[in-house]
Amino acid sequence: MKMSKVFQIAGIAAISLLVLTACGNKSDQSSGSSTGNVTVHTSGFPIVDKQITLSLMAPSMGSVNWNNMQVLKDYQKMTNIKLKYNTPPQADFSTKLNLAFASQDLPDIIFAAGSALTPANEVAYGRDGQLLPLDKLIPKYAPNFNKLMEKDPNIRKSITTPDGHIYSLPMLSSGPTSIWYIGPMWYNGEWLKNLGVKTLPKTADELYALLKRFKTEDPNKNGKADEIPFSDTKLSASRYFLMAIFGMLSNDVQNNGDKVVYNPGTSNYKAYLTFMHKLFAEGLMDKDTFSQSDDQKKAKGQSDRLGLFSDYFSYFTTGRTQKQAMNDPMFQPLTSSVSPKAVIPGSPRINRGDFSITKNNPNPAASLRWVDYFYSGTGSDFLNAGKEGGFWKYAKNSKGEKVRVLNDGITPDNSEDKRSKISPDYGLTVPKYAGDDKMGPILATPDSPKVDAFTAFVNKETAEKYTPYARVPYPLVYLTKDEQDSIASNATDLSTYVEQMEAKFITGVEPLSNWDKYLKTLDSMNVKQYVKVYQAAYDRWKKAE
């Protein structure tokens, strides 16, 4: 999975932000507390003195039944906590989870729900008592996670609902690529080489000039005028990088200092539409952008017809090897007449909604201890790759150093498929701290470089062209019920209308001379109330301790 690969790279080349104290292997009996007839130890293993059974609901990627995952089987032995799994396919998980809440047929633990547990539902289910508040339990039963919150106050602010409670724990990320807001844009390195381009564009005008060359100078050297200078699928990824040229980090709200603005109603947005219409009208943008599938875009890339495109890695689109992809430079943020300072959207590195405890749970303390291990370096690594002797083993390199290597029968080519069968930490946003690589990377051979060449290339491109310019568009906030109710009737309509009009303005179906008419429609859709709500939420977030 692409996202899994991103997390893998972040882990392999992580910049450790924190030094966490991992849970030991010896049970600390003196620090236990009793819940019912079970003693829950506040450190070490096992977590409980007597085996307990809890139910867990999570989305499945379909690789293997969770009962057969070695990591989970080993963790059951370590913790003395047995789990009964309900794992509907990821595509159906949101529906199944909503049905569980509606019917009150809830599991004890909700795991790796991610976007399926929306912020609005978190607030509602917490208010109704279906999700238990975790904030008072965290200091005692989640010491690793508590240290993370103490180190970065934004974590607590971003997961605390308006009633002052924490109902869900997130996935936290560090490492070079965790700053990615979405998969980057890439230039076709072979085209740049064929055109003798030594310096990448730094302004909107320079990008326009390069795309012109892509169209007219036969950079794929096939003697045909079949080049497509820029392409995407409905601008789903590239939009954010192209809007940033004009000072905007999202196609929704963002905070400029303390002021919240709705980008699609600004003069900067009009400048963005004007530029994009120019690209489309002059054939510098794929005419199929708003209608093609991702597979159709990739087919063009594999035919060497694309000059600038978005994807997690360029070879996902071009079909080339990783070695060849190291010639494809990452898009760097540009400036324009309305935005003289380069900027690019950055990730908050917090993915909410990944671990919750429901009202049915007979032992919240044990459940919280169970997940807290994954917020330590060794625990995160264990969840990702398991214990020694399974997916990996220790070996000595030519210098006599003890290193971790892939176990027999596992190669770089099949490693992700093998790993998907031993752990749920594959293609899902699981509750953990991703990137604190305390145990060292898992190498292909004892003398493999600790960071492979492609990972080093991606990290270097990110460090030079992404990290220095990245800014989170708008913090992770929660809305109150009244705030949700005040915008619920038109929030989706507003988003749909903006995206429809974006496509119409860019393709020329709707002339930009109708800009004022477009603004009046936004006003009629209660956009001022929409901004007012998010301004209040931002003010509340900023004041939070």
XYZ file of C-alpha atoms in Angstrom:
545
model
C 0.000 0.000 0.000
C 1.260 3.467 -0.793
C 0.472 4.926 2.601
C 2.117 1.977 4.292
C 5.259 2.624 2.255
C 5.270 6.248 3.326
C 5.072 5.197 6.992
C 7.811 2.666 6.378
C 10.126 5.341 4.983
C 9.291 7.657 7.847
C 10.255 4.882 10.251
C 13.454 3.841 8.459
C 14.825 7.355 8.260
C 13.141 8.815 11.308
C 14.413 11.851 13.157
C 13.613 10.931 16.729
C 11.719 13.730 18.392
C 11.490 12.144 21.797
C 13.210 9.597 23.978
C 10.514 7.468 25.527
C 10.778 4.947 28.303
C 9.456 1.684 26.941
C 7.544 -0.756 29.066
C 9.824 -3.375 30.574
C 9.406 -7.110 30.636
C 9.117 -7.468 34.382
C 5.775 -6.947 36.020
C 5.723 -4.156 38.600
C 3.343 -5.587 41.148
C 3.700 -2.649 43.542
C 2.229 -0.184 41.050
C -0.920 -2.129 40.293
C -4.501 -1.164 40.936
C -7.592 -3.314 41.034
C -10.508 -3.109 38.642
C -13.124 -5.591 39.721
C -11.271 -8.839 40.421
C -8.351 -7.997 38.121
C -5.173 -6.142 39.060
C -4.006 -3.750 36.346
C -0.288 -3.066 36.549
C 0.758 0.480 35.660
C 4.063 -0.645 34.170
C 5.675 -3.755 32.727
C 4.136 -7.003 31.534
C 1.760 -8.692 31.945
C -0.725 -5.857 32.124
C -3.232 -7.833 34.212
C -2.625 -10.599 36.721
C -5.509 -12.711 35.400
C -6.365 -13.108 31.719
C -9.266 -10.959 30.570
C -11.106 -10.973 27.244
C -12.090 -7.799 25.404
C -13.733 -7.221 22.026
C -12.107 -5.020 19.392
C -13.523 -3.593 16.165
C -11.204 -2.441 13.391
C -11.060 -2.191 9.589
C -9.337 -5.022 7.767
C -7.050 -4.762 4.760
C -7.939 -8.366 3.928
C -4.448 -9.863 4.092
C -5.147 -12.374 6.867
C -7.540 -13.024 9.735
C -6.429 -10.983 12.746
C -6.571 -14.086 14.957
C -3.659 -15.423 12.886
C -1.450 -12.319 13.058
C 1.722 -13.248 14.932
C 2.181 -9.780 16.431
C -1.254 -9.923 18.032
C -0.776 -13.477 19.237
C 2.539 -12.550 20.834
C 1.051 -9.458 22.405
C -1.751 -11.488 23.958
C 0.871 -13.621 25.723
C 2.805 -10.537 26.834
C -0.226 -8.672 28.197
C -2.558 -11.434 29.410
C -5.316 -9.677 27.430
C -7.197 -11.782 24.910
C -9.075 -10.003 22.128
C -12.103 -11.066 20.106
C -11.877 -9.357 16.724
C -14.603 -7.871 14.542
C -12.816 -6.682 11.398
C -15.079 -5.775 8.483
C -13.373 -4.769 5.222
C -12.009 -1.242 5.215
C -14.462 -0.220 2.483
C -17.398 -1.173 4.719
C -15.958 -0.178 8.060
C -17.503 3.284 8.353
C -20.984 1.875 7.706
C -20.471 -1.012 10.138
C -19.161 1.323 12.831
C -22.120 3.683 12.488
C -24.486 0.710 12.733
C -22.751 -0.451 15.903
C -23.331 2.945 17.509
C -26.922 3.139 16.292
C -27.772 -0.321 17.627
C -25.739 0.106 20.832
C -24.038 -3.189 19.914
C -20.613 -1.744 20.632
C -17.227 -3.451 20.959
C -15.075 -2.712 24.003
C -12.372 -1.091 21.856
C -12.491 0.741 18.529
C -9.112 0.476 16.814
C -7.625 2.232 13.748
C -10.944 3.843 12.836
C -9.304 6.979 11.462
C -11.689 9.059 9.374
C -14.526 6.578 10.016
C -14.804 8.085 13.493
C -15.380 11.690 12.484
C -14.659 14.584 14.852
C -18.388 15.350 14.915
C -19.212 11.784 15.928
C -16.456 11.802 18.526
C -18.107 14.831 20.133
C -21.610 13.362 19.859
C -20.775 9.849 21.073
C -18.687 11.258 23.896
C -21.484 13.587 24.969
C -23.968 10.697 24.868
C -21.734 8.464 26.971
C -21.082 5.876 24.271
C -17.374 6.720 24.262
C -15.572 6.968 27.580
C -13.393 9.975 28.457
C -9.730 8.993 28.674
C -8.131 12.158 30.001
C -8.198 11.223 33.700
C -6.864 7.731 33.005
C -4.020 8.783 30.699
C -1.462 10.015 33.284
C -1.558 6.715 35.187
C -2.315 4.140 32.504
C -0.808 5.743 29.388
C 2.519 7.193 30.555
C 4.157 6.969 27.121
C 1.348 8.885 25.473
C 1.269 11.336 28.357
C 4.959 12.151 27.804
C 4.242 12.864 24.155
C 1.508 15.318 25.110
C 3.808 17.003 27.623
C 6.481 17.357 24.951
C 4.078 18.770 22.343
C 1.056 20.648 23.772
C -0.554 20.723 20.312
C -1.347 17.027 20.707
C -3.572 17.587 23.727
C -5.179 20.660 22.128
C -5.909 18.732 18.927
C -7.608 15.735 20.572
C -9.549 17.496 23.354
C -13.229 18.051 22.533
C -15.162 21.203 23.527
C -16.405 19.554 26.733
C -12.793 19.245 27.894
C -12.464 15.481 27.416
C -10.316 13.198 25.284
C -12.352 10.392 23.724
C -9.878 9.058 21.199
C -6.118 8.628 20.838
C -4.365 9.374 17.543
C -1.558 8.084 15.421
C 1.425 10.414 15.822
C 4.178 10.660 13.252
C 7.687 12.028 13.023
C 10.399 11.514 10.454
C 11.138 13.389 7.222
C 8.122 12.457 5.116
C 5.562 12.787 7.894
C 5.387 16.509 7.054
C 3.712 15.630 3.727
C 0.181 16.984 3.594
C -0.509 14.718 0.644
C 1.646 12.958 -1.950
C 3.994 15.456 -3.647
C 4.247 16.534 -7.250
C 7.179 15.351 -9.351
C 8.892 16.496 -12.534
C 9.841 14.030 -15.256
C 13.613 13.987 -14.839
C 14.264 12.535 -18.290
C 12.394 15.431 -19.874
C 14.381 17.953 -17.867
C 17.610 16.279 -18.955
C 16.567 16.202 -22.615
C 15.732 19.917 -22.485
C 18.922 20.802 -20.640
C 17.026 22.198 -17.660
C 19.433 22.691 -14.765
C 17.318 24.863 -12.427
C 13.742 24.141 -11.424
C 11.076 26.867 -11.535
C 10.805 29.129 -8.513
C 7.946 31.358 -9.682
C 4.582 30.905 -11.387
C 5.953 32.514 -14.560
C 8.925 30.156 -14.624
C 6.627 27.152 -14.219
C 4.506 28.395 -17.110
C 7.617 28.768 -19.279
C 8.786 25.232 -18.476
C 5.382 23.714 -19.219
C 5.475 25.550 -22.562
C 8.769 23.857 -23.323
C 7.354 20.499 -22.305
C 4.585 20.991 -24.862
C 6.577 22.305 -27.799
C 10.121 20.871 -27.669
C 9.443 17.103 -27.809
C 11.071 16.246 -24.456
C 10.181 12.541 -24.731
C 12.064 12.435 -28.049
C 9.546 10.313 -29.950
C 8.973 12.801 -32.770
C 5.300 13.215 -31.835
C 3.468 16.138 -30.280
C 1.949 13.833 -27.637
C 3.397 15.424 -24.504
C 1.083 16.470 -21.672
C 2.948 19.092 -19.613
C 0.825 18.651 -16.456
C -1.787 16.119 -15.384
C -3.751 14.972 -12.357
C -7.024 13.322 -11.446
C -9.570 16.026 -10.569
C -6.691 18.053 -9.063
C -7.126 15.857 -5.982
C -3.488 16.194 -4.939
C -1.889 18.886 -7.105
C -4.533 21.472 -6.158
C -2.871 22.073 -2.797
C 0.565 22.730 -4.279
C -0.757 24.933 -7.071
C -2.976 26.962 -4.763
C 0.046 27.471 -2.515
C 1.695 29.425 -5.343
C -0.908 32.056 -4.586
C -0.573 31.872 -0.803
C -3.369 29.400 -0.046
C -2.876 26.112 1.776
C -6.305 24.547 1.280
C -9.504 24.912 -0.700
C -11.380 25.507 2.551
C -10.522 27.579 5.625
C -7.040 28.481 6.777
C -5.747 30.741 9.493
C -3.583 33.666 8.428
C -2.155 34.578 11.774
C -5.153 34.814 14.070
C -7.652 35.470 11.286
C -9.543 32.616 9.648
C -10.357 33.047 5.953
C -12.310 30.984 3.448
C -9.869 30.677 0.565
C -12.349 30.064 -2.285
C -13.821 33.518 -1.683
C -10.551 35.492 -1.836
C -8.788 37.449 -4.575
C -5.866 35.005 -4.225
C -8.205 32.213 -5.284
C -9.243 34.179 -8.327
C -5.557 34.582 -9.237
C -5.148 30.804 -8.912
C -8.139 30.154 -11.185
C -6.821 32.664 -13.726
C -3.451 30.916 -13.852
C -4.978 27.462 -14.117
C -7.366 28.565 -16.864
C -4.380 29.860 -18.789
C -2.688 26.454 -18.511
C -5.834 24.662 -19.643
C -6.586 27.042 -22.531
C -3.054 26.731 -23.904
C -2.948 22.945 -23.692
C -0.432 22.902 -20.851
C -2.832 21.042 -18.590
C -4.329 17.647 -19.380
C -7.757 18.173 -20.963
C -8.895 14.989 -19.161
C -7.922 16.201 -15.678
C -11.494 16.495 -14.395
C -12.775 13.288 -16.001
C -10.011 10.675 -15.986
C -9.363 7.930 -13.454
C -6.079 7.476 -11.650
C -5.359 4.411 -13.781
C -5.837 6.456 -16.949
C -3.438 9.093 -15.665
C -0.885 6.393 -14.819
C -1.215 4.885 -18.296
C -0.135 8.219 -19.759
C 2.783 8.338 -17.349
C 3.878 4.837 -18.306
C 3.827 5.943 -21.948
C 6.218 8.774 -21.038
C 3.706 11.494 -21.854
C 3.652 13.426 -18.555
C 6.010 16.193 -17.504
C 4.608 17.200 -14.096
C 2.281 15.024 -12.036
C 1.333 14.086 -8.477
C 1.796 10.772 -6.689
C 3.374 9.474 -3.495
C 6.421 8.498 -5.515
C 7.029 9.283 -9.152
C 7.510 5.656 -10.183
C 3.932 4.891 -9.132
C 2.906 6.963 -12.160
C 5.783 6.391 -14.586
C 6.226 2.669 -14.009
C 9.994 3.144 -13.851
C 12.292 1.610 -11.245
C 13.152 3.266 -7.952
C 16.652 3.882 -9.280
C 15.245 5.700 -12.317
C 12.818 7.614 -10.102
C 15.768 9.173 -8.308
C 16.169 11.336 -11.414
C 12.682 12.816 -10.960
C 12.959 15.928 -8.767
C 10.229 16.892 -6.327
C 8.177 19.997 -7.060
C 9.313 22.909 -4.927
C 6.973 25.688 -3.747
C 6.720 28.715 -6.012
C 6.055 32.398 -5.542
C 3.736 34.694 -7.495
C 2.750 38.337 -7.690
C 0.164 37.810 -4.925
C 2.351 35.578 -2.745
C 6.006 36.646 -2.664
C 6.931 34.116 0.028
C 7.035 30.430 -0.886
C 4.768 28.236 1.224
C 3.353 24.726 1.046
C 0.739 22.868 3.125
C 2.163 20.719 5.901
C 0.675 17.869 7.901
C -0.063 18.330 11.616
C 1.405 14.827 12.023
C -1.637 13.823 14.068
C -4.236 11.383 12.764
C -7.245 11.410 15.091
C -9.791 8.732 15.917
C -7.535 5.677 16.117
C -8.244 4.277 19.600
C -11.434 4.654 21.599
C -12.987 2.830 24.554
C -16.754 2.387 24.651
C -19.191 2.308 27.544
C -19.356 -1.508 27.245
C -15.679 -1.924 28.162
C -15.344 -3.715 31.533
C -11.712 -2.638 32.014
C -10.780 0.761 30.529
C -7.552 0.921 32.537
C -6.228 -2.339 31.086
C -7.328 -1.296 27.613
C -5.413 1.962 27.865
C -2.306 0.184 29.127
C -2.664 -2.227 26.207
C -2.414 0.554 23.611
C 0.094 2.756 25.439
C 3.006 0.428 24.637
C 2.645 1.402 20.975
C 3.444 5.012 21.880
C 6.979 3.996 22.880
C 9.787 3.420 20.416
C 10.096 -0.292 21.103
C 6.332 -0.745 21.219
C 5.782 1.037 17.919
C 8.497 -1.077 16.348
C 6.978 -4.241 17.797
C 3.546 -3.408 16.371
C 5.091 -2.722 12.978
C 7.409 -5.698 12.624
C 6.955 -8.070 15.552
C 9.480 -9.870 17.742
C 12.884 -11.186 16.786
C 12.758 -14.453 14.859
C 9.640 -13.801 12.801
C 9.797 -11.038 10.230
C 13.362 -10.146 11.216
C 16.395 -11.492 13.065
C 19.719 -10.246 14.408
C 22.937 -10.699 12.447
C 26.450 -9.270 12.428
C 27.768 -7.177 9.579
C 31.347 -7.167 8.281
C 32.331 -4.707 11.035
C 31.070 -7.039 13.738
C 28.100 -4.788 14.541
C 24.812 -6.340 15.611
C 22.095 -5.329 13.139
C 18.539 -6.350 12.325
C 17.948 -8.027 8.966
C 15.006 -9.578 7.127
C 14.479 -13.192 8.114
C 15.051 -16.085 5.732
C 12.684 -16.139 2.780
C 11.837 -12.443 3.100
C 13.238 -10.025 0.529
C 12.744 -6.305 -0.139
C 10.388 -7.265 -2.966
C 8.038 -9.380 -0.819
C 8.628 -7.827 2.613
C 5.519 -5.628 2.692
C 3.297 -8.519 1.639
C 4.843 -10.689 4.360
C 4.497 -7.946 6.973
C 0.819 -7.424 6.127
C 0.182 -10.968 7.317
C 1.765 -10.588 10.748
C 0.563 -7.166 11.903
C -2.466 -4.844 11.619
C -0.001 -1.979 11.126
C -0.314 -2.147 7.359
C -2.318 0.312 5.282
C -4.144 1.561 8.393
C -3.585 4.515 10.684
C -3.042 2.608 13.889
C -2.653 4.208 17.328
C 1.097 4.552 17.837
C 4.031 6.918 17.652
C 5.449 6.295 14.183
C 9.029 7.261 13.595
C 10.874 6.874 16.901
C 13.261 4.249 15.520
C 14.925 3.037 18.729
C 15.889 -0.440 17.509
C 17.403 0.458 14.152
C 16.101 -0.279 10.660
C 15.508 -3.755 9.294
C 18.071 -4.319 6.552
C 17.996 -6.635 3.546
C 21.467 -7.975 4.364
C 23.846 -7.329 7.279
C 25.937 -4.923 5.173
C 23.037 -3.053 3.568
C 23.119 0.719 4.049
C 20.948 1.724 7.014
C 19.011 3.983 4.682
C 18.484 2.693 1.145
C 19.365 4.981 -1.747
C 15.779 5.756 -2.756
C 14.712 6.563 0.800
C 17.738 8.828 1.160
C 16.761 10.585 -2.080
C 13.154 11.137 -0.951
C 14.286 12.382 2.452
C 16.765 14.804 0.901
C 14.173 16.172 -1.541
C 11.714 16.578 1.329
C 14.253 18.337 3.540
C 15.182 20.789 0.783
C 11.886 21.414 -0.988
C 9.121 20.686 1.484
C 10.014 20.986 5.161
C 11.359 24.581 5.127
C 8.163 25.888 3.511
C 5.522 23.746 5.204
C 2.776 25.229 7.350
C -0.328 23.533 8.698
C -3.292 25.208 6.932
C -5.588 25.119 9.939
C -5.270 23.266 13.264
C -7.217 20.153 14.165
C -10.280 21.455 16.000
C -13.611 20.168 17.245
C -16.872 22.022 16.795
C -19.533 22.233 19.474
C -22.953 20.781 18.761
C -24.393 24.279 18.242
C -21.579 25.125 15.840
C -22.117 21.910 13.912
C -25.852 22.533 13.734
C -25.352 26.097 12.462
C -23.385 24.990 9.393
C -24.540 21.390 8.909
C -27.206 22.245 6.354
C -24.823 23.863 3.886
C -21.243 22.766 4.622
C -21.338 19.871 2.148
C -23.195 21.940 -0.449
C -20.592 24.673 -0.109
C -17.719 22.251 -0.690
C -19.475 20.643 -3.661
C -20.290 23.999 -5.244
C -16.707 25.260 -4.920
C -15.211 22.172 -6.545
C -17.740 22.256 -9.366
C -17.066 25.928 -10.020
C -13.312 25.390 -9.849
C -13.546 22.931 -12.737
C -15.867 25.230 -14.695
C -13.671 28.302 -14.265
C -10.493 26.433 -15.186
C -11.944 24.760 -18.272
C -13.734 27.941 -19.378
C -17.248 26.519 -19.096
C -17.845 29.404 -16.695
C -16.004 32.644 -17.641
C -14.070 34.380 -14.885
C -16.062 37.495 -15.719
C -18.761 35.813 -13.586
C -16.569 35.975 -10.491
C -18.840 38.453 -8.685
C -21.830 36.226 -9.369
C -19.903 33.321 -7.854
C -19.144 35.368 -4.726
C -22.816 36.256 -4.312
C -23.694 32.573 -4.473
C -21.153 31.842 -1.736
C -22.770 34.533 0.405
C -26.195 33.009 -0.186
C -24.809 29.671 1.055
C -24.073 31.195 4.473
C -20.301 31.278 4.014
C -19.969 34.091 6.581
C -21.461 31.873 9.285
C -19.153 29.056 8.157
C -16.101 31.282 8.670
C -17.480 32.593 11.965
C -17.764 29.050 13.325
C -14.212 28.138 12.355
C -12.898 31.419 13.713
C -14.492 30.623 17.073
C -13.084 27.083 16.983
C -9.622 28.413 16.157
C -9.779 30.964 18.979
C -10.803 28.190 21.365
C -7.975 25.927 20.154
C -5.393 28.674 20.540
C -6.443 29.445 24.116
C -6.454 25.801 25.178
C -3.710 24.732 27.532
